[in-house]
mmCIF file of C-alpha atoms in Angstrom:
data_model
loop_
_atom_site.group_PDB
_atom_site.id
_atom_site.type_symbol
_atom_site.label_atom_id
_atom_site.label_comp_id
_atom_site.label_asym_id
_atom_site.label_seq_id
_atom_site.Cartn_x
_atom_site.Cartn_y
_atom_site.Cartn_z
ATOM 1 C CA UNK A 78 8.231 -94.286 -77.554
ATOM 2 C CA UNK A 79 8.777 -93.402 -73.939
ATOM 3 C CA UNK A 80 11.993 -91.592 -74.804
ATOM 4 C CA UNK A 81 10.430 -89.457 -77.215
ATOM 5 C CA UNK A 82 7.850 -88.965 -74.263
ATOM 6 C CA UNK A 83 10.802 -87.848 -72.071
ATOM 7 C CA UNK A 84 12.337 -85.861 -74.856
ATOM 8 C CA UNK A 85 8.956 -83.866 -75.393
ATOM 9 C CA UNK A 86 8.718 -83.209 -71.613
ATOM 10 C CA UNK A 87 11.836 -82.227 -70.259
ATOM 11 C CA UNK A 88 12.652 -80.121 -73.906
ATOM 12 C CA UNK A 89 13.471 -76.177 -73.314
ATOM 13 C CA UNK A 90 10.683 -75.664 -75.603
ATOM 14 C CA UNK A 91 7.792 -77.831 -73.479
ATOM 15 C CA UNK A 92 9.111 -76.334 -69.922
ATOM 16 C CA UNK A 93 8.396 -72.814 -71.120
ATOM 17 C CA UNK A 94 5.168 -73.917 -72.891
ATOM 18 C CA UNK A 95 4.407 -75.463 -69.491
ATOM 19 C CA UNK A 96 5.545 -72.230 -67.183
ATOM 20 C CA UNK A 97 3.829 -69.561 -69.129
ATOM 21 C CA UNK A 98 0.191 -71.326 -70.000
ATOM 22 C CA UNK A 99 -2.024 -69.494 -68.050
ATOM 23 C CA UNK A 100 -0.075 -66.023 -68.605
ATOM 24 C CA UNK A 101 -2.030 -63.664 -71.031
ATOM 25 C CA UNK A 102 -0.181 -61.737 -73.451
ATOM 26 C CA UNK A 103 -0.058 -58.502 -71.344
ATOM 27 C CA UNK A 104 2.828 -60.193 -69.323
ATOM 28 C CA UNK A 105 5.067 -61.274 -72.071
ATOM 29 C CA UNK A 106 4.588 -58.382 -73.748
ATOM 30 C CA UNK A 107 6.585 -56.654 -70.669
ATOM 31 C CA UNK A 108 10.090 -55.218 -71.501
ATOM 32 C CA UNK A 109 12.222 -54.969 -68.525
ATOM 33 C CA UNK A 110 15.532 -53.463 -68.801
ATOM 34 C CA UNK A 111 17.246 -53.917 -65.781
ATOM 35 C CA UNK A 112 20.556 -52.458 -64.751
ATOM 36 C CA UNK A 113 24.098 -53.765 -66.378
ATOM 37 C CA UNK A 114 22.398 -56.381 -68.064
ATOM 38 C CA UNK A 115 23.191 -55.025 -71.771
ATOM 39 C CA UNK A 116 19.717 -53.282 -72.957
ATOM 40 C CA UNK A 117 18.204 -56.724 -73.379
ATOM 41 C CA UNK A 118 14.288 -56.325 -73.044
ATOM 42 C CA UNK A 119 12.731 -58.792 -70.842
ATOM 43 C CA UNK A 120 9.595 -60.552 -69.685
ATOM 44 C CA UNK A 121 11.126 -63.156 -67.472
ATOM 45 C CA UNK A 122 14.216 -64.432 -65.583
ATOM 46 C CA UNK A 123 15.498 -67.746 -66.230
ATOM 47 C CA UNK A 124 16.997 -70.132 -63.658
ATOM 48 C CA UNK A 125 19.496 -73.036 -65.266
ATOM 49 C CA UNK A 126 19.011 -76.115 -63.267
ATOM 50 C CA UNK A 127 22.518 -77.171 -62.569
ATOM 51 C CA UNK A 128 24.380 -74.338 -64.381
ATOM 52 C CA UNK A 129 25.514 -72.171 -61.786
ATOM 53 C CA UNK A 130 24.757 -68.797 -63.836
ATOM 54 C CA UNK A 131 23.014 -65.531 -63.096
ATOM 55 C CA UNK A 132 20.938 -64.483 -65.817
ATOM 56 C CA UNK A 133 21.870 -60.940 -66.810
ATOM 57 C CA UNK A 134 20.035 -61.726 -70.125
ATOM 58 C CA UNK A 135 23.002 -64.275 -71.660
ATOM 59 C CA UNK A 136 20.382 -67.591 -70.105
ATOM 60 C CA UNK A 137 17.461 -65.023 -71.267
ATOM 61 C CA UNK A 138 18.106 -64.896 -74.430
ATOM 62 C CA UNK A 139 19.850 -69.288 -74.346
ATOM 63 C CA UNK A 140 16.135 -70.516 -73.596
ATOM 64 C CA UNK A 141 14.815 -68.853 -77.287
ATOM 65 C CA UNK A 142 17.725 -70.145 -79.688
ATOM 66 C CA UNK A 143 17.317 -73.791 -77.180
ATOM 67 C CA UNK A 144 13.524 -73.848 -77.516
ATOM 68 C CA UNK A 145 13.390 -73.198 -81.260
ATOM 69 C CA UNK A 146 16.714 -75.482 -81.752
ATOM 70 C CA UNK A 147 14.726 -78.114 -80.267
ATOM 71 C CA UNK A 148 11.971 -78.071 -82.716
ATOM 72 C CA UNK A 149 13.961 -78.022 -85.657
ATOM 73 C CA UNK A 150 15.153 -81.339 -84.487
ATOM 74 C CA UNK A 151 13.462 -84.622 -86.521
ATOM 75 C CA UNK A 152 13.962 -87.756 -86.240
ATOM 76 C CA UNK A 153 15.005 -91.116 -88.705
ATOM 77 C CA UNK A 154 11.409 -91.036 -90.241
ATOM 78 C CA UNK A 155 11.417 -87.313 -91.232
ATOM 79 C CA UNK A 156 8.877 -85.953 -88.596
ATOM 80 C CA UNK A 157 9.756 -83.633 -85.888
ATOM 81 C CA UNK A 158 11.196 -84.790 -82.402
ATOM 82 C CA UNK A 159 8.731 -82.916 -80.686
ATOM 83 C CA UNK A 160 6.032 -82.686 -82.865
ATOM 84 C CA UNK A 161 6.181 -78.923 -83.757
ATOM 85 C CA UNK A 162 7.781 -78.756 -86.903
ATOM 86 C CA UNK A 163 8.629 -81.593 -89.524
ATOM 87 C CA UNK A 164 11.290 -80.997 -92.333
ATOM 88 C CA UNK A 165 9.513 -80.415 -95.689
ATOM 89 C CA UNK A 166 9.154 -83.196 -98.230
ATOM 90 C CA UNK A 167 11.896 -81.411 -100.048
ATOM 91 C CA UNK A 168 14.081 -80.978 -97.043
ATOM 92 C CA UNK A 169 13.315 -84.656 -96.212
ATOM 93 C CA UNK A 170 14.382 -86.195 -99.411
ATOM 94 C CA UNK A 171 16.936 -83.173 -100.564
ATOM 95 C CA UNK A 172 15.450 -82.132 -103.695
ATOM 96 C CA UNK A 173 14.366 -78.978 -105.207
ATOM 97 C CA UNK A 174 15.054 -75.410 -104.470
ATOM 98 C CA UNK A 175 14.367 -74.945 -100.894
ATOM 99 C CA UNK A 176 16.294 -77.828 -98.944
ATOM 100 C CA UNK A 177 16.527 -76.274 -95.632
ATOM 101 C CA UNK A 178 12.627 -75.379 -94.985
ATOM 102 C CA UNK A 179 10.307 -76.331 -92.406
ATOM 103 C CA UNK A 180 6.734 -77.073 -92.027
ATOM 104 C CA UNK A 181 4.033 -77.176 -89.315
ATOM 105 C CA UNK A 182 3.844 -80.617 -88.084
ATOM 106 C CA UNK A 183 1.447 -83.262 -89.589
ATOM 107 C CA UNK A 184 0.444 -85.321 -87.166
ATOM 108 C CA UNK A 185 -0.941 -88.881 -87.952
ATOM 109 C CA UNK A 186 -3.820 -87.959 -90.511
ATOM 110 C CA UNK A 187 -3.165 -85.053 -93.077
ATOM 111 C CA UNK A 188 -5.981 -83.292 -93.786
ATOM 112 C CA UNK A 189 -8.964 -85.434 -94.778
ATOM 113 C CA UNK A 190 -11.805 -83.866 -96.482
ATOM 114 C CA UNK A 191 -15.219 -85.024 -97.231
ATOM 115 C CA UNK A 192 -15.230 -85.577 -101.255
ATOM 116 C CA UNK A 193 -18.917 -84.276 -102.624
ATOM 117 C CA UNK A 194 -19.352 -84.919 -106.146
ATOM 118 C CA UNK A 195 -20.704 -82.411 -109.035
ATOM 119 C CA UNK A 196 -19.914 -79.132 -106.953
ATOM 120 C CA UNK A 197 -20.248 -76.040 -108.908
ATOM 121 C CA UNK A 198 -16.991 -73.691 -109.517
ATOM 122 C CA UNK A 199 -18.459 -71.209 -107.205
ATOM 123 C CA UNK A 200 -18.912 -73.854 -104.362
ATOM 124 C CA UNK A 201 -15.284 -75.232 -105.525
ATOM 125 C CA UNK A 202 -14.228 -72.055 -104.601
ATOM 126 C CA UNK A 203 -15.794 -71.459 -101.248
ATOM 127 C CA UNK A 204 -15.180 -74.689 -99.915
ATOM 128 C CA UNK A 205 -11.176 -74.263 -100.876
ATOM 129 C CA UNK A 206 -11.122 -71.013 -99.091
ATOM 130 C CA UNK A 207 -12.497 -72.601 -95.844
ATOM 131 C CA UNK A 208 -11.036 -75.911 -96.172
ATOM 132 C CA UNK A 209 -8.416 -75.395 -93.263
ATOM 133 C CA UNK A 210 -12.042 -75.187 -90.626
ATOM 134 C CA UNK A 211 -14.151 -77.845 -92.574
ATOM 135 C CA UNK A 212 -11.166 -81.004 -92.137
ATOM 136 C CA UNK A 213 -11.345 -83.688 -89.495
ATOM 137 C CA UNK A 214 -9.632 -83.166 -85.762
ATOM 138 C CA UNK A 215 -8.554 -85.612 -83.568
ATOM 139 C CA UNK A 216 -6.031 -85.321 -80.003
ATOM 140 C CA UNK A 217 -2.978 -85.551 -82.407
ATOM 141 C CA UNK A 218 -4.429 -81.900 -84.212
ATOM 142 C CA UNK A 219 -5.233 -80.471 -81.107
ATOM 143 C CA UNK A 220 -1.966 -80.904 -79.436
ATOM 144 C CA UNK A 221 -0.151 -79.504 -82.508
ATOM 145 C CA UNK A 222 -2.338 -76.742 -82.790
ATOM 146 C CA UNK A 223 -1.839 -75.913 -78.852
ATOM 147 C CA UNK A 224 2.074 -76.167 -79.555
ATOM 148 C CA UNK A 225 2.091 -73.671 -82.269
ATOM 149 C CA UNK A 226 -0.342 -71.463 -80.891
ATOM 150 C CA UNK A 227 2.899 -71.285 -77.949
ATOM 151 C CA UNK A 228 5.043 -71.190 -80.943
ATOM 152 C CA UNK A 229 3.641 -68.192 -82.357
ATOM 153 C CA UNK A 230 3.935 -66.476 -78.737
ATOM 154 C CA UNK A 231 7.856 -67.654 -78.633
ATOM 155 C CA UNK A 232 8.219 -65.846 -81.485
ATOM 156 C CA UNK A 233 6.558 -62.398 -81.084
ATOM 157 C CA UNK A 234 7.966 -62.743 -77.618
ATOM 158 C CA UNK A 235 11.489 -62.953 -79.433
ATOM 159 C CA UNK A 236 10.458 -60.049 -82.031
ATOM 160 C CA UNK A 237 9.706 -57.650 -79.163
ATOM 161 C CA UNK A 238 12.541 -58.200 -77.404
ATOM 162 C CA UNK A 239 14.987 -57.886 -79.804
ATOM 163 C CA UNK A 240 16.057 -61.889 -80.429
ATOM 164 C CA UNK A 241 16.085 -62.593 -83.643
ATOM 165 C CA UNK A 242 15.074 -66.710 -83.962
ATOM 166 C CA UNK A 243 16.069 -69.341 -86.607
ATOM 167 C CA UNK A 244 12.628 -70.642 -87.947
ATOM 168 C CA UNK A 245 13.233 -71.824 -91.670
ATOM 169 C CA UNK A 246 9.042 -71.445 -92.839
ATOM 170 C CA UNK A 247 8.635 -71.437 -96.193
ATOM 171 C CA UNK A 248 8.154 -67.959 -97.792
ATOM 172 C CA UNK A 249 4.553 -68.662 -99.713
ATOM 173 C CA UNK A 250 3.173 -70.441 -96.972
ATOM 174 C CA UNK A 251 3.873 -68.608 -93.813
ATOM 175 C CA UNK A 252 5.314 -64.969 -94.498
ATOM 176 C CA UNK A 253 3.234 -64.253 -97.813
ATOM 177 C CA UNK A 254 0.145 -65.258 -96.172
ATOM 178 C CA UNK A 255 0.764 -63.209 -93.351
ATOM 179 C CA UNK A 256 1.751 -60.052 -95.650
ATOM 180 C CA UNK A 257 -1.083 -60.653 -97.006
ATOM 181 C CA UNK A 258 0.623 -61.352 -100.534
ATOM 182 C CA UNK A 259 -0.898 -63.007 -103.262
ATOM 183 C CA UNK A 260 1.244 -66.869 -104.187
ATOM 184 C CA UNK A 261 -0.169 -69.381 -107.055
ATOM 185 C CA UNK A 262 -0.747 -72.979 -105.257
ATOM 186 C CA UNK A 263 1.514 -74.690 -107.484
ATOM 187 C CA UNK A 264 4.336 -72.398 -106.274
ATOM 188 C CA UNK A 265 3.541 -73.023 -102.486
ATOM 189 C CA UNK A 266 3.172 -76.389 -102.600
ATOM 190 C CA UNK A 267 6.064 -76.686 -104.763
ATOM 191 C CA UNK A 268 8.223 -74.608 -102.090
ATOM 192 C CA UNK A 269 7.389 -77.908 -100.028
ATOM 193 C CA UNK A 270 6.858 -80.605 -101.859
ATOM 194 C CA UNK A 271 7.777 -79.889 -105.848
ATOM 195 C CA UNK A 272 6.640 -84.074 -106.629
ATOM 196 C CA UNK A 273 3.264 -83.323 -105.176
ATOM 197 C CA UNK A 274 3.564 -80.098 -107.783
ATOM 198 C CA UNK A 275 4.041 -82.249 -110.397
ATOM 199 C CA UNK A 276 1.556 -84.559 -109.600
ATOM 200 C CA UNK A 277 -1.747 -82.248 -109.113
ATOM 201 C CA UNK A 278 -4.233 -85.300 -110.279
ATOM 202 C CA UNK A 279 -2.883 -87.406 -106.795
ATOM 203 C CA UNK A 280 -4.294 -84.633 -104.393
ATOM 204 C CA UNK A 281 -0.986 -84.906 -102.364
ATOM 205 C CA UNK A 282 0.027 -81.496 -102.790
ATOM 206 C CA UNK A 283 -3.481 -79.818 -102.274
ATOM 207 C CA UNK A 284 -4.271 -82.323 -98.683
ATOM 208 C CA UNK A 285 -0.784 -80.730 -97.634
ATOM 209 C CA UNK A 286 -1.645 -77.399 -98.329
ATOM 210 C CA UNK A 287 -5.035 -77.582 -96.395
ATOM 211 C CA UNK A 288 -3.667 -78.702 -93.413
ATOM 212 C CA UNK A 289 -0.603 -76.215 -93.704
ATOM 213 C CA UNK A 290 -2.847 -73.705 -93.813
ATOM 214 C CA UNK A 291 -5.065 -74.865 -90.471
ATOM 215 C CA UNK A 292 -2.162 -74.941 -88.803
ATOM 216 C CA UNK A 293 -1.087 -71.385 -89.732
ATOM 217 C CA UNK A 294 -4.149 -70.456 -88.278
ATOM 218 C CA UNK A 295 -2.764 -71.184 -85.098
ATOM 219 C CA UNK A 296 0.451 -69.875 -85.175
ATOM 220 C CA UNK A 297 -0.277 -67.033 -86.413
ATOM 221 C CA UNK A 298 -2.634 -66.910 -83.257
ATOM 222 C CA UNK A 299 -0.174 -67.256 -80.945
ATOM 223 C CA UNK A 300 1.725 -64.359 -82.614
ATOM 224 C CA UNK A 301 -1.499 -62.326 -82.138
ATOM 225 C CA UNK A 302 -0.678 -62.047 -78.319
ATOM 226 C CA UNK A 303 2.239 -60.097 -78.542
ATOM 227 C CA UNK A 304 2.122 -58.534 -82.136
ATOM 228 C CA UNK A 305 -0.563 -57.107 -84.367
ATOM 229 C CA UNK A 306 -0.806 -58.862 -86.786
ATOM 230 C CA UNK A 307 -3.593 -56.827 -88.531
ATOM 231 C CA UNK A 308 -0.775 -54.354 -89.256
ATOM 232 C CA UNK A 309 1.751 -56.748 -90.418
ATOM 233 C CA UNK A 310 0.684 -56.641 -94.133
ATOM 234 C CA UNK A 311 2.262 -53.318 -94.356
ATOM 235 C CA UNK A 312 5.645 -54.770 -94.429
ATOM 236 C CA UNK A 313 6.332 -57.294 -97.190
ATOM 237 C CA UNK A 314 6.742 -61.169 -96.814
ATOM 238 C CA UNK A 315 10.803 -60.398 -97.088
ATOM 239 C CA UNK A 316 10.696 -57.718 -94.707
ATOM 240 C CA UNK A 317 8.276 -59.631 -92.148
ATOM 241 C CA UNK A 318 10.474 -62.583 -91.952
ATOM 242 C CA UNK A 319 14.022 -60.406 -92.223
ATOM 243 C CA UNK A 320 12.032 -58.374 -88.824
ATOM 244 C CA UNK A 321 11.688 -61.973 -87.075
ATOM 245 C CA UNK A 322 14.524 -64.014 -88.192
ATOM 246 C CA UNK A 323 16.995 -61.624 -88.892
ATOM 247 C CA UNK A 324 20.025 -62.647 -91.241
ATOM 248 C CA UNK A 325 20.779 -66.417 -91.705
ATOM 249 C CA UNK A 326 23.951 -65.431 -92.606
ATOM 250 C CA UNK A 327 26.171 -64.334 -89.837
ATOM 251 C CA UNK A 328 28.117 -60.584 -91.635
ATOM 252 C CA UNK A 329 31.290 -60.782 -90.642
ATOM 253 C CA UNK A 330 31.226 -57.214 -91.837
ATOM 254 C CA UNK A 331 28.781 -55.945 -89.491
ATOM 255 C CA UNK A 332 29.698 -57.712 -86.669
ATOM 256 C CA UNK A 333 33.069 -55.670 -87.351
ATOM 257 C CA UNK A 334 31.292 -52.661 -87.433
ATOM 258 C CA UNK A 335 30.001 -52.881 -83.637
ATOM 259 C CA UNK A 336 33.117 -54.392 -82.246
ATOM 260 C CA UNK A 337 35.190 -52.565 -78.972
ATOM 261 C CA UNK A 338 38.540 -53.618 -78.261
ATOM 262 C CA UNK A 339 39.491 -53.905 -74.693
ATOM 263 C CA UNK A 340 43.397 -54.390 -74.688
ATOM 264 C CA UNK A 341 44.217 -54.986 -78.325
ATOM 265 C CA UNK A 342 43.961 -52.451 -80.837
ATOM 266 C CA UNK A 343 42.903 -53.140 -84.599
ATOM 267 C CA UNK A 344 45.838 -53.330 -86.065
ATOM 268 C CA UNK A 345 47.488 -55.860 -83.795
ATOM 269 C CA UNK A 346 48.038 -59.849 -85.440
ATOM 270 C CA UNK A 347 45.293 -61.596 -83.143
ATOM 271 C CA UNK A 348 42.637 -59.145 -83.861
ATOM 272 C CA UNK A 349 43.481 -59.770 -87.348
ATOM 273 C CA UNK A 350 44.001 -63.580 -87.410
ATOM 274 C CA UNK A 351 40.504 -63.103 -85.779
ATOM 275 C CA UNK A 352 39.008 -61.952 -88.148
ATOM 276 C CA UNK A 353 40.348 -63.516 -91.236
ATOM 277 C CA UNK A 354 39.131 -66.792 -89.517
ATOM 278 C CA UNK A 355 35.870 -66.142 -88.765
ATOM 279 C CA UNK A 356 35.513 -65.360 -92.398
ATOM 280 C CA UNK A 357 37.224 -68.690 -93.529
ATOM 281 C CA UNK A 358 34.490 -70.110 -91.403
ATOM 282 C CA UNK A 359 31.407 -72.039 -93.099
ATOM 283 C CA UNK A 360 28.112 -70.086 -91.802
ATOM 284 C CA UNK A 361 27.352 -73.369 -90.030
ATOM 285 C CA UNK A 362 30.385 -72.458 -87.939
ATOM 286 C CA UNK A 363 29.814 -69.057 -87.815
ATOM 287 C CA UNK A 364 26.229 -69.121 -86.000
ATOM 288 C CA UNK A 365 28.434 -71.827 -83.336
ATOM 289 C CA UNK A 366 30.503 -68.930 -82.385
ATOM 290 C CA UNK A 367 27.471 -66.453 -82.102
ATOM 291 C CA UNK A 368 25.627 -68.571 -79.713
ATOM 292 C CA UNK A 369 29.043 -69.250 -77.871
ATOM 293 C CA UNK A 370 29.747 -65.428 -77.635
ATOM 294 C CA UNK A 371 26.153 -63.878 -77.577
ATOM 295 C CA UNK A 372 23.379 -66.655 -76.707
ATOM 296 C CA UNK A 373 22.130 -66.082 -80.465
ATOM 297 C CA UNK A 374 22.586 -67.763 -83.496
ATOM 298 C CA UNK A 375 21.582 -64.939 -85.637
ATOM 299 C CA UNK A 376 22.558 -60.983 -86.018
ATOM 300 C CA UNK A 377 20.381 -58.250 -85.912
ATOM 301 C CA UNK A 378 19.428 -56.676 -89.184
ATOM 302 C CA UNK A 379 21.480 -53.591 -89.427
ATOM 303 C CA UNK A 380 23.853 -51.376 -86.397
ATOM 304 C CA UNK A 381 21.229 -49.911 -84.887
ATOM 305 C CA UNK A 382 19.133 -52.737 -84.201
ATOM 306 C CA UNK A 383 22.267 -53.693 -82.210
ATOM 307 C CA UNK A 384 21.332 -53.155 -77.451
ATOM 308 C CA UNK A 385 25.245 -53.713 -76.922
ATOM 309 C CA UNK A 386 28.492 -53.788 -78.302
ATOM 310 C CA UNK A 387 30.474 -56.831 -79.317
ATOM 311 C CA UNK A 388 33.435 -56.222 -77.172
ATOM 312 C CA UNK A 389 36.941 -58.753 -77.616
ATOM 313 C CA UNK A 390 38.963 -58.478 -74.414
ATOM 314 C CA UNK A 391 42.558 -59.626 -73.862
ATOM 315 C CA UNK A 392 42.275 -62.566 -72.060
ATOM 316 C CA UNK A 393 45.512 -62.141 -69.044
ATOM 317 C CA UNK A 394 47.556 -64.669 -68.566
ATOM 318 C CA UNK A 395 46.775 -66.574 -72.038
ATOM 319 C CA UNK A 396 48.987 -68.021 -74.593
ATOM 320 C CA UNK A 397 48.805 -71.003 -77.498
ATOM 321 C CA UNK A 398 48.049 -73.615 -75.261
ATOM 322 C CA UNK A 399 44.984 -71.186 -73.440
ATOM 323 C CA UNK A 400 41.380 -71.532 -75.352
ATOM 324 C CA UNK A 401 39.201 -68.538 -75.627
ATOM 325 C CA UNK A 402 36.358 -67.630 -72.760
ATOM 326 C CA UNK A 403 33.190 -65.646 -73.498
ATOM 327 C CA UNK A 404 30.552 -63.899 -71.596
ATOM 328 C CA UNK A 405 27.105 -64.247 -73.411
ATOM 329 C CA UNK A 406 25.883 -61.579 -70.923
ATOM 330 C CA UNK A 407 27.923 -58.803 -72.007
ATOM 331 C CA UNK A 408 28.454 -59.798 -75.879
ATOM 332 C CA UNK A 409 32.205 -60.471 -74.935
ATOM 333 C CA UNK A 410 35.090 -62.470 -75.936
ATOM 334 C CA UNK A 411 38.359 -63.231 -73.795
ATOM 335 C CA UNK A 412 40.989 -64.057 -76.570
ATOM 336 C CA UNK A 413 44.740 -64.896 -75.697
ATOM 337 C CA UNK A 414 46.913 -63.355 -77.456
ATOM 338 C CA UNK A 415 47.959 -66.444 -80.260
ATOM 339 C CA UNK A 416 51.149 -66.272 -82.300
ATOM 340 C CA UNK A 417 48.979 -67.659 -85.509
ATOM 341 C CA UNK A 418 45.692 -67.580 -87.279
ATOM 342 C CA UNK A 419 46.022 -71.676 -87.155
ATOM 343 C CA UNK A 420 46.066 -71.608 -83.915
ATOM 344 C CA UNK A 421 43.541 -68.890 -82.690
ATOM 345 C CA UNK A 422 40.722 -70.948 -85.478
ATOM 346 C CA UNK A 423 41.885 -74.069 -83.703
ATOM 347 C CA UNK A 424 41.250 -72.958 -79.747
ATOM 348 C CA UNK A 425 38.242 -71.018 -81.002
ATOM 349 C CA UNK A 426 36.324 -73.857 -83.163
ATOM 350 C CA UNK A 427 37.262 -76.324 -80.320
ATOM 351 C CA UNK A 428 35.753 -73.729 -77.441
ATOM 352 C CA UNK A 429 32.440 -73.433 -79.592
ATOM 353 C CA UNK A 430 32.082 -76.604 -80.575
ATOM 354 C CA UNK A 431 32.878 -78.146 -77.240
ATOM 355 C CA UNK A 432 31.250 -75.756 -74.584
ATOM 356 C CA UNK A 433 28.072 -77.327 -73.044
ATOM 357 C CA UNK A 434 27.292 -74.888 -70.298
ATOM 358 C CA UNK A 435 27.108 -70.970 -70.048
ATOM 359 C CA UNK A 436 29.819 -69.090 -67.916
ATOM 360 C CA UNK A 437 29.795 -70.146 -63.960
ATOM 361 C CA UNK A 438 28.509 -67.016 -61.521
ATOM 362 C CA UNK A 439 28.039 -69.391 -58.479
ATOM 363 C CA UNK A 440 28.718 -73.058 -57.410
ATOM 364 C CA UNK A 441 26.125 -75.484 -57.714
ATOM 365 C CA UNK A 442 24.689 -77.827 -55.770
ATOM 366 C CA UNK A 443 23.553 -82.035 -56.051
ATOM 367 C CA UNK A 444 20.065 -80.984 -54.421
ATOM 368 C CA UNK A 445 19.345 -78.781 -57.371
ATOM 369 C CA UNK A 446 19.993 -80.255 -59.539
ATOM 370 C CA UNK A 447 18.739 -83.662 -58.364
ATOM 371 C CA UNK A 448 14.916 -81.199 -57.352
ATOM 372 C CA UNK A 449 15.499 -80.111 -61.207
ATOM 373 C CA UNK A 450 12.837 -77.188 -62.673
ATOM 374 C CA UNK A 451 10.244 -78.091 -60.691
ATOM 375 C CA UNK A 452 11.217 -77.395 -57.723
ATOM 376 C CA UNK A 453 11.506 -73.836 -58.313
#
């Protein structure tokens, strides 16, 4: 409806597709690394409408985990609120191995493909290996095809800059096929849909795949901008998608490993209540506090692949009744010093659960935000 309308237009996700249309690859494959802004790479500054915050690469590195956050979003009939990505049939319904995977959306007709009786196996065989260019298009394709041919930029964008992004693909569809790897249909269709699997004879499974597979096409098209992808197939699917997403689980381990104290030592009882509650944490919760301390809702591979520090500062003047502050700019966390682990998980889940704006630089003002983005 018009909301959705709305939704699509004002999203994170469709201003930046809107911004950068007519830029070629050359200009987001730019790194800028300006002064005291943490090593982050750059192509772009970002103004928040209404936010009252300098970007020293905290908002920079907001607009990727908002713009992909925003197309992992669906809706009550199991398609995508923008129109991106839809939850698998799996994910949808909650059944088989992979519950948590997304798909390319599938717009209002799945792949339809002229049937032509008494084809040979040879011809059987050609026309499945070109069956994502011989199906049907209509403005619903095209529009999808255009969003994940910006998708695929967002993302090798995000590679070369060091932000690793939360895109739940399936394995044999997307990184395999990239890599290059060889996957039996009945596992990749089964990775989305495992009753389609079952089912061969219905056709379900095999429609899905083809159009899967067109839209791949264009993501991986988009990706082609900033990445080249003719060399990707010397890393394996794991290693491809580890290189792009990073870890979905948030190491409490590693994070430890690249921590600075600024007023505390190790050994004092926050610093340890700290860190015996972040690991009580579900991962859910964990990825809250990452994008509440660091923009990001995912950690870099291993230490080196870490541009800054995580640095927990002693917040002055604090006590039981103060909540915590961060700075997703620097990687930093203001902590009070709490008299109990109950309390420090308390403040803390409240202050990442609750926060719905980055850290103030500057006052704002009605006109602004009233003029909103486009009048920039």
């Amino acid at each position: 409806g018009n909301d959705a309308g709305m939704k699509l237009k004002y999203s994170v996700f469709s201003q930046l597709q809107s911004e950068t249309r007519n830029w070629g690859g050359a200009a987001l494959r730019r790194g800028f690394v300006a002064k005291g802004h943490g090593g982050q790479k750059r192509a772009f500054k970002i103004k928040l409408i209404g936010e009252g915050v300098n970007d020293y690469s905290g908002p920079y590195r907001e607009v990727f985990t908002d713009a992909l956050h925003e197309v992992l979003e669906y809706v009550q009939d199991g398609r995508g609120a923008l129109g991106v990505l839809d939850p698998t049939p799996n994910n949808s319904n909650q059944i088989g191995e992979e519950r948590e995977l997304f798909m390319f959306a599938r717009g209002e007709r799945e792949a339809e493909m002229t049937k032509i009786i008494g084809l040979s196996p040879e011809e059987i065989r050609i026309r499945d290996s070109f069956s994502s260019l011989t199906m049907t298009r209509d403005e619903r394709s095209r529009e999808i095809e255009e969003s994940l041919v910006f998708l695929g930029r967002l993302v090798g964008t995000a590679c070369r800059h060091g932000i690793p992004v939360d895109l739940p693909l399936p394995l044999a569809l997307v990184w395999k096929s990239i890599a290059e790897e060889e996957c039996k249909v009945d596992d990749t269709v089964a990775e989305m849909d495992i009753l389609a699997s079952k089912h061969p004879e219905q056709g379900e499974g095999l429609s899905l795949l083809w159009w899967q597979q067109r839209m791949l096409n264009s993501f991986v098209d988009g990706m082609s901008h900033l990445l080249p992808v003719e060399l990707l197939p010397i890393l394996s699917a794991d290693e491809l998608r580890a290189m792009l997403c990073g870890n979905p689980d948030v190491d409490v381990d590693l994070l430890k490993r690249v921590v600075e104290y600024e007023g505390f030592t190790e050994e004092d009882d926050v610093i340890r209540y700290f860190w015996d509650a972040l690991r009580e944490m579900s991962n859910a919760d964990r990825k809250k506090f990452l994008q509440f301390v660091w923009a990001r809702s995912r950690l870099p591979n291993k230490e080196s692949d870490f541009d800054a520090s995580f640095k927990i500062q002693k917040a002055s003047g604090g006590n039981d009744s103060s909540l915590p502050s961060a700075s997703t700019c620097f990687f930093s966390l203001a902590l009070p010093e709490y008299t109990s682990k109950s309390i420090l998980k308390q403040k803390l889940k409240f202050a990442f659960e609750n926060v719905c704006t980055m850290e103030s630089d500057y006052v704002t003002n009605d006109a602004e935000v009233g003029e909103g983005w486009r009048g920039l």
